Amino acid sequence: MSYLLGCARLLLAFLNLLLFVAFAAVGILGLLIKFNDKFVQNLLDKVSSQWSEQQVQDLVKFIHYYGSGLSIAFIVIGFAVAIIALFGVFALFCKNRFFGFIYIALLAILTIIELALIIYLFAIPDNLNKAAFKLLRSSFEHLRTNDSLTEVTFTLWTILGVDGNKLCCGLEGYKDFDEMLPGLQYPPPCCNKNITMVDGQPQAQKCEKTEAANANVEGCNGKVVEFLAENKTLFIGISCGVSIFQFVVLLVMCALYKQWKAE
């Protein structure tokens, strides 16, 4: 038993070292998203080769404005888990009971918080969808007032509308854009138009209200729901796997702590 616990201790020590590096990187990524627009633009450039430079810049602004919550989540979760993993590294490599106790307590608290979040977001019907749709609906306000995110929001709905195999318009259809500022065009997908390519660069197409009404392209509601459903399944699987792993680690740490106390 002592030999098995010794092997488990070394294995967990290296795993915690890896977790420290990985989640510290997540925290740093959150800082870059929050405070470095150039980093976000370079990241988007790699995955959006068919978008124009202006569209990428607009999306960067949108992420910087609305992605604040996401970046803060990366920062808090990344550095919090990194600190917990660091306590684990010290406890396991040094057989230190003090660090071991702190590590067990923090890991238990983290596991409880994760389970609570999983239940809130995924066990309660439509919580995730409600949050996503609330964010998307709030973006229409920038098309009704002339502010720094008006063009950014237009670009967002253009990209969302042409993404995938089927065109879509707004969330519920062209009427989502009825109260736009005078002079603003409807996003091209609302007129059943894709982005045309000239010399490898996307070119904007005009879309008037009358044409959008005649085309009556369906909203992107279904596309958003489908996207959330796919990612929800993935997230639940990852979260459950992480929670089970953490529970096993807690059991092993309790056994090791008991052994160190006896020594």
CSV table of N, CA and C in Angstrom, one decimal, residues 1-14:
chain,number,residue,atom,x,y,z
A,1,MET,N,0.8,-1.2,0.0
A,1,MET,CA,0.0,0.0,0.0
A,1,MET,C,0.9,1.3,0.0
A,2,SER,N,1.9,1.2,0.8
A,2,SER,CA,2.8,2.3,0.9
A,2,SER,C,3.5,2.6,-0.4
A,3,TYR,N,3.9,1.5,-1.1
A,3,TYR,CA,4.5,1.7,-2.5
A,3,TYR,C,3.5,2.3,-3.5
A,4,LEU,N,2.3,1.8,-3.4
A,4,LEU,CA,1.3,2.4,-4.4
A,4,LEU,C,1.0,3.9,-4.1
A,5,LEU,N,1.0,4.2,-2.8
A,5,LEU,CA,0.8,5.6,-2.5
A,5,LEU,C,2.0,6.5,-2.9
A,6,GLY,N,3.2,5.9,-2.8
A,6,GLY,CA,4.4,6.6,-3.2
A,6,GLY,C,4.3,6.9,-4.7
A,7,CYS,N,3.9,5.9,-5.5
A,7,CYS,CA,3.8,6.1,-7.0
A,7,CYS,C,2.7,7.1,-7.3
A,8,ALA,N,1.6,7.0,-6.6
A,8,ALA,CA,0.5,7.9,-6.8
A,8,ALA,C,1.0,9.4,-6.5
A,9,ARG,N,1.8,9.5,-5.4
A,9,ARG,CA,2.3,10.8,-5.0
A,9,ARG,C,3.1,11.5,-6.1
A,10,LEU,N,4.0,10.7,-6.7
A,10,LEU,CA,4.9,11.2,-7.8
A,10,LEU,C,4.1,11.5,-9.0
A,11,LEU,N,3.1,10.7,-9.3
A,11,LEU,CA,2.3,10.9,-10.5
A,11,LEU,C,1.5,12.2,-10.3
A,12,LEU,N,0.9,12.3,-9.1
A,12,LEU,CA,0.1,13.5,-8.9
A,12,LEU,C,0.9,14.8,-8.9
A,13,ALA,N,2.1,14.7,-8.4
A,13,ALA,CA,3.1,15.8,-8.4
A,13,ALA,C,3.3,16.3,-9.8
A,14,PHE,N,3.6,15.4,-10.7
A,14,PHE,CA,3.9,15.8,-12.1
A,14,PHE,C,2.6,16.3,-12.8
